[in-house]
Amino acid sequence: MKQPSKFRSAEKKQVAVFIASMLLSLSSIAATQPSANSDAEQVLRGEYLTRAGNCMGCHTTRGGKPYAGGRELVTPFGKFVTPNITPDNETGIGHWSEEDFWQALHYGKGRDGSYLYPVFPYTEYTKVTRQDADAIFAYLRSLTPVAQTNPPHKITSPYDNQFLLFLWRTWYFKEGVYEPDDSKSEEWNRGNYLVQGLGHCNACHTPRNVWGASQDDKLAGGEIMGTYWYAPSLISHREAGMGEWPVDEIAKLLSTGVTGHAVTSGPMATIVRQSLQYLSKDDMRAVAVYLQSLGEKRGEEAPRKIPPMPERVSRYLALGEPVYIKHCQECHGKSGEGVPGVYPPLAGNRSVTMTSPLNTIRSVLYGGFSPATAGNPRPYGMPPFQHIIRDHEIAWVVSYIRNAWGNFGSLVSPEDVDSSRGNEF
């Protein structure tokens, strides 16, 4: 028996309403739940940001598994051991949430709320945006878990006191995400964000006071804690300031480790190899634009006058010349001119004449090696000489090259050479 047409019409309306509501619900669910593609994109972005921050550099010990920690960082306040940041539930960050990770990065607090020591550079990482922090965490969570229990810190008393750390934070730490400078370009702000935040360049290139806190003169240069290397000023034209460099040349040095007249070595070479070479062209240019803006311009500065050399100084420097001729001249040239893109020049080389002779001494002791990068896959290197020439000969030759060919720098003693020895980077 057929139903009246008005009943069939009502049923059709009910079915139509039901289907429409189901479609609306499904579209709502699809809109609120992230797709597999968006998750993959976040992990990929997190990998890029993690490299930009060189997280693996500290959280991987020599010969160890990536991000499993165990690297020992030596400071005047004790020895700190980097933690396992793979997603292992027992020894890593497997039980961490995005909020826990943000608390560590932005506020410098552990998952349990305890204060972290600033050997972990949260003083710089606090400038990282929440979006970038979440992406980094997503990437770390995507890693294969590594079950590795690392030894505890060995902090010298009384610095192992959380109350003293609270006072330190009160005086020297202020959290806050990077705030763009509206008077500057978007590119400049991006470079500033990368240098001051994720790149944490201040951690090395800024002088520190007796409490290990960065001084107000950011990027003005300073000795890198526990490494016996000096990170030069990125402002002064007498050190590593790049105010007069073309932007493209700055970008080339930071991405390949070498230009026609400059080579990175020591800790900076490691940073270029592990981190900077992987920056996108746009980000690398942004960093270069920012660093160029910081560098001093010489302007109308009068030529530097070298005072007359006392006879005893001349005699001391003369001792270094035969050492140079025997061990250095073949590569660096009779007049310290070097070979462009291969062996750096020593004449007029700011890294040679800086106030601190540390880097030059350590390069002679342990060798100088520019990084192997995609843009410079087979770099030339300088062999170590500590097993060939004695400390007093190293003092002679370093003093010589710091004062030959128009260079002007302080003299180096055998005691300076001995005191410069320490843990290799």
XYZ file of C-alpha atoms in Angstrom:
425
model
C 0.000 0.000 0.000
C 1.518 3.328 -1.036
C 2.053 6.047 1.532
C 0.453 9.448 0.873
C 2.787 11.780 -1.043
C 2.975 14.241 1.870
C 4.528 11.501 4.106
C 7.069 10.509 1.416
C 7.988 14.181 1.041
C 8.539 14.545 4.791
C 10.778 11.441 4.837
C 12.871 12.842 1.978
C 13.354 16.102 3.888
C 14.460 14.218 7.031
C 16.989 12.164 5.027
C 18.304 15.299 3.330
C 18.706 17.073 6.679
C 20.480 14.014 8.152
C 22.926 13.765 5.226
C 23.619 17.496 5.338
C 24.343 17.386 9.084
C 26.675 14.410 8.623
C 28.592 16.179 5.870
C 28.854 19.289 8.032
C 30.188 17.240 10.950
C 32.746 15.470 8.772
C 33.968 18.736 7.289
C 34.239 20.204 10.793
C 36.318 17.243 11.975
C 38.576 17.503 8.916
C 39.078 21.203 9.570
C 39.991 20.787 13.235
C 42.262 17.730 12.969
C 45.690 18.259 11.342
C 46.399 16.192 8.263
C 49.321 13.822 7.879
C 50.787 16.312 5.431
C 50.710 19.175 7.950
C 52.367 16.962 10.582
C 55.105 16.025 8.123
C 55.623 19.667 7.222
C 55.991 20.615 10.884
C 58.549 17.848 11.466
C 60.472 18.944 8.375
C 60.466 22.552 9.559
C 61.518 21.391 13.013
C 64.477 19.541 11.520
C 65.573 22.714 9.740
C 65.244 24.826 12.897
C 67.043 22.222 15.005
C 69.984 22.378 12.624
C 69.871 26.171 12.621
C 70.192 26.064 16.409
C 72.959 23.415 16.222
C 71.222 21.332 18.874
C 73.067 18.192 17.785
C 76.401 19.929 18.384
C 75.930 19.941 22.147
C 73.575 17.001 22.563
C 75.877 14.480 20.879
C 79.098 13.223 22.398
C 82.059 12.296 20.252
C 81.299 8.955 18.609
C 77.858 8.867 20.226
C 74.371 8.641 18.783
C 72.834 11.931 17.617
C 70.837 13.836 20.267
C 71.445 11.165 22.927
C 73.502 13.626 24.987
C 76.501 12.770 27.122
C 78.777 15.558 25.955
C 80.746 17.136 28.788
C 80.825 20.949 28.882
C 83.576 22.344 31.087
C 82.979 25.690 32.809
C 84.519 27.534 35.783
C 81.460 26.401 37.770
C 81.850 22.685 37.128
C 81.267 20.080 34.446
C 77.863 19.857 32.846
C 76.690 16.836 30.881
C 74.178 17.399 28.102
C 70.938 15.397 28.401
C 69.377 12.852 26.092
C 66.736 14.625 23.981
C 65.584 11.643 21.932
C 62.001 10.481 22.675
C 63.045 7.596 24.924
C 60.542 7.279 27.779
C 63.049 6.422 30.489
C 66.202 8.381 29.642
C 65.017 11.008 27.143
C 62.042 13.292 26.560
C 59.507 10.598 25.741
C 57.128 11.762 28.480
C 57.567 15.454 27.712
C 54.743 17.573 26.324
C 54.948 20.629 24.094
C 54.381 22.715 27.202
C 57.303 21.045 29.000
C 59.590 21.759 26.068
C 58.420 25.366 25.841
C 59.037 25.798 29.556
C 62.653 24.669 29.108
C 63.331 26.725 25.996
C 61.520 29.907 26.979
C 61.672 29.997 30.773
C 64.777 27.908 31.458
C 62.929 25.460 33.693
C 63.001 21.683 33.711
C 59.949 19.450 33.409
C 59.806 19.303 37.210
C 59.968 23.098 37.490
C 63.606 23.237 38.640
C 65.841 25.996 37.298
C 68.148 25.013 34.456
C 71.742 26.186 34.383
C 72.464 28.723 31.619
C 75.087 26.432 30.084
C 71.904 25.543 28.186
C 71.466 28.870 26.356
C 67.859 29.559 27.279
C 68.976 33.153 27.816
C 68.996 33.319 24.003
C 66.418 30.620 23.199
C 63.795 32.572 25.110
C 63.523 34.739 21.966
C 62.349 31.749 19.878
C 58.652 31.853 18.958
C 56.213 29.276 20.287
C 55.511 28.110 16.737
C 59.189 27.393 16.106
C 59.587 25.735 19.514
C 56.666 23.394 18.792
C 58.170 22.506 15.403
C 61.526 21.655 17.006
C 59.758 19.502 19.582
C 57.809 17.710 16.823
C 61.081 16.878 15.079
C 62.749 15.609 18.264
C 59.678 13.454 18.939
C 60.049 11.944 15.456
C 63.564 10.648 16.160
C 64.305 7.032 16.959
C 64.406 6.722 20.764
C 67.844 6.039 22.210
C 68.039 4.470 25.659
C 71.109 6.167 27.097
C 71.564 7.202 30.697
C 74.135 9.983 30.938
C 76.230 10.755 34.023
C 75.124 13.588 36.317
C 76.592 17.071 36.330
C 79.634 17.707 38.520
C 78.860 21.221 39.723
C 81.338 22.853 42.055
C 79.938 23.954 45.430
C 78.311 26.400 46.179
C 77.082 26.768 42.574
C 74.965 23.623 42.927
C 72.477 25.632 44.967
C 69.093 26.339 43.326
C 68.616 29.467 45.439
C 71.839 30.965 44.059
C 70.599 30.069 40.586
C 67.337 31.855 41.387
C 69.321 34.972 42.299
C 71.367 34.695 39.089
C 68.184 34.518 37.042
C 66.741 37.502 38.890
C 69.772 39.610 37.986
C 70.673 38.350 34.538
C 67.739 36.627 32.856
C 64.608 38.079 31.324
C 62.336 35.869 29.267
C 60.633 37.214 26.167
C 60.005 36.237 22.550
C 61.870 38.325 19.963
C 60.052 41.551 19.103
C 60.656 42.904 15.580
C 62.032 46.399 15.097
C 59.478 48.171 12.905
C 62.088 50.687 11.751
C 64.080 47.894 10.096
C 63.379 45.689 7.094
C 61.781 42.263 7.329
C 65.081 40.738 6.177
C 67.053 42.532 8.910
C 64.567 41.381 11.554
C 64.801 37.794 10.351
C 68.581 37.955 10.631
C 68.364 39.499 14.090
C 65.959 36.754 15.203
C 68.283 34.005 13.977
C 71.465 35.558 15.421
C 70.088 36.634 18.799
C 67.689 33.728 19.297
C 67.982 30.343 17.660
C 71.609 30.837 16.574
C 72.519 31.951 20.148
C 75.644 33.721 18.822
C 75.858 35.751 22.033
C 76.664 32.550 23.915
C 80.175 32.638 22.415
C 80.747 36.100 20.948
C 79.903 38.126 24.057
C 82.161 38.754 27.078
C 81.019 37.315 30.393
C 81.405 38.534 33.943
C 82.725 36.500 36.881
C 79.282 34.904 37.308
C 79.186 33.659 33.733
C 76.537 36.149 32.629
C 76.734 37.874 29.252
C 77.745 41.515 29.455
C 75.667 44.315 28.002
C 78.003 44.764 25.011
C 76.490 42.016 22.875
C 78.644 40.292 20.256
C 81.714 42.274 21.396
C 83.871 39.139 21.623
C 84.979 36.931 24.482
C 86.742 33.721 25.433
C 84.549 30.671 24.977
C 84.085 28.959 28.321
C 86.102 25.798 28.745
C 87.470 25.705 25.182
C 90.512 28.020 25.293
C 89.312 29.666 22.094
C 88.444 33.324 21.622
C 85.231 34.245 19.782
C 86.069 37.586 18.147
C 83.953 40.690 18.221
C 81.384 40.815 15.434
C 81.307 44.602 15.758
C 84.920 45.796 15.772
C 86.656 46.150 12.399
C 89.866 45.164 14.185
C 88.417 41.727 14.899
C 85.566 40.075 12.967
C 83.282 43.030 12.342
C 81.837 42.858 8.822
C 80.549 46.384 8.386
C 82.645 46.913 5.264
C 82.074 43.477 3.742
C 79.644 42.874 0.861
C 76.579 40.936 2.054
C 77.232 38.136 -0.435
C 80.766 37.612 0.895
C 79.525 37.392 4.485
C 76.954 34.818 3.402
C 79.597 32.836 1.516
C 81.947 32.715 4.511
C 79.204 31.538 6.865
C 77.816 28.942 4.467
C 81.044 27.497 3.027
C 83.654 28.396 5.643
C 85.956 30.124 3.170
C 86.179 33.207 0.939
C 88.994 34.662 -1.111
C 90.659 36.219 1.929
C 89.102 34.591 5.007
C 88.779 31.084 6.435
C 86.845 29.839 9.461
C 88.591 27.453 11.852
C 88.311 26.136 15.380
C 84.828 26.187 16.947
C 83.449 28.429 14.192
C 84.397 25.882 11.549
C 82.416 23.303 13.494
C 79.381 25.599 13.619
C 79.563 26.175 9.858
C 79.850 22.446 9.158
C 77.131 21.280 11.539
C 74.688 24.157 11.294
C 75.142 27.264 9.173
C 75.727 25.564 5.829
C 72.181 24.178 6.021
C 70.470 27.556 6.274
C 68.340 28.521 3.297
C 69.725 31.196 0.970
C 67.143 33.666 2.243
C 67.959 33.019 5.902
C 71.708 33.135 5.277
C 71.351 36.450 3.482
C 69.215 37.776 6.346
C 71.949 36.840 8.842
C 74.547 38.524 6.622
C 72.456 41.700 6.342
C 72.084 41.871 10.121
C 75.783 41.234 10.835
C 76.833 43.818 8.283
C 74.608 46.382 10.004
C 76.401 45.772 13.311
C 79.932 46.139 11.996
C 81.843 49.350 12.497
C 82.762 51.454 9.488
C 86.286 52.817 9.422
C 85.232 56.079 7.827
C 87.978 58.683 7.944
C 90.005 56.886 10.586
C 93.666 57.841 10.450
C 96.077 55.072 9.471
C 97.286 53.086 12.452
C 100.767 54.233 13.433
C 103.196 51.557 14.534
C 105.585 52.887 17.191
C 109.334 52.399 16.853
C 110.385 48.921 17.910
C 112.851 48.619 20.817
C 116.018 46.678 20.053
C 115.152 43.847 22.445
C 111.768 43.401 20.717
C 113.422 43.318 17.309
C 115.803 40.631 18.516
C 112.923 38.584 19.916
C 110.954 38.804 16.672
C 114.029 37.863 14.664
C 113.998 34.497 16.441
C 110.652 33.693 14.836
C 111.642 34.410 11.237
C 113.658 31.205 10.622
C 110.870 29.174 12.248
C 108.401 30.786 9.849
C 110.621 30.151 6.835
C 111.047 26.497 7.748
C 107.474 25.584 8.700
C 105.065 28.244 7.336
C 106.427 30.036 4.296
C 105.715 27.272 1.784
C 101.952 27.687 2.240
C 101.506 31.219 3.573
C 104.082 32.877 1.326
C 107.303 34.816 1.793
C 105.382 37.983 2.633
C 102.433 36.329 4.365
C 100.261 36.742 1.263
C 98.793 33.217 1.351
C 96.906 31.633 -1.554
C 93.357 32.965 -2.119
C 90.712 30.389 -1.240
C 93.349 27.870 -0.164
C 95.782 29.177 2.469
C 94.695 32.326 4.310
C 96.948 35.376 4.201
C 98.709 36.326 7.415
C 99.600 39.867 6.371
C 96.738 42.126 7.402
C 94.815 39.189 8.850
C 92.656 40.455 11.721
C 92.494 37.034 13.385
C 96.305 37.116 13.648
C 96.538 40.621 15.118
C 93.592 40.550 17.530
C 94.306 41.570 21.111
C 93.971 37.940 22.154
C 96.590 35.665 20.531
C 94.710 32.533 21.666
C 93.348 31.441 18.295
C 96.660 31.846 16.499
C 98.522 29.911 19.185
C 95.982 27.083 19.160
C 96.010 26.904 15.371
C 99.769 26.360 15.477
C 99.465 23.830 18.302
C 96.530 21.796 16.999
C 96.300 22.742 13.333
C 93.802 24.824 11.427
C 90.980 23.149 9.559
C 88.244 24.861 7.613
C 84.963 22.929 7.474
C 83.965 20.474 4.767
C 80.767 21.932 3.334
C 78.634 21.531 0.230
C 80.175 24.740 -1.133
C 83.730 23.686 -0.223
C 83.738 19.874 0.007
C 87.513 19.356 0.031
C 89.030 22.141 2.137
C 92.719 22.574 2.728
C 93.988 22.335 6.272
C 97.020 23.149 8.352
C 98.692 20.313 10.293
C 99.415 20.561 14.018
C 102.920 21.571 15.043
C 102.928 20.884 18.783
C 104.831 17.625 18.228
C 107.381 19.267 15.894
C 108.334 22.581 17.474
C 108.653 23.516 21.120
C 106.679 26.070 23.077
C 109.369 28.746 22.895
C 109.579 28.327 19.103
C 105.793 28.623 18.828
C 106.005 31.805 20.900
C 108.680 33.151 18.569
C 106.833 32.401 15.330
C 103.449 33.657 16.578
C 105.097 36.865 17.787
C 106.790 37.196 14.409
C 103.661 36.838 12.276
C 101.758 39.201 14.586
C 104.318 41.916 13.805
C 105.612 41.205 10.280
C 104.431 42.703 6.947
C 102.746 45.691 8.581
C 100.988 43.659 11.296
C 101.061 44.975 14.849
C 100.273 42.834 17.861
C 101.515 41.961 21.311
C 104.368 39.537 21.859
C 103.703 35.960 22.914
C 105.716 34.133 25.572
C 106.248 30.392 26.082
C 104.043 30.728 29.163
C 101.235 32.055 26.966
C 101.575 28.992 24.748
C 101.459 26.626 27.698
C 98.452 28.339 29.289
C 96.519 28.199 26.010
C 96.383 24.423 26.097
C 93.072 22.947 27.103
C 90.272 20.729 25.841
C 90.135 20.638 22.080
C 86.785 21.746 20.613
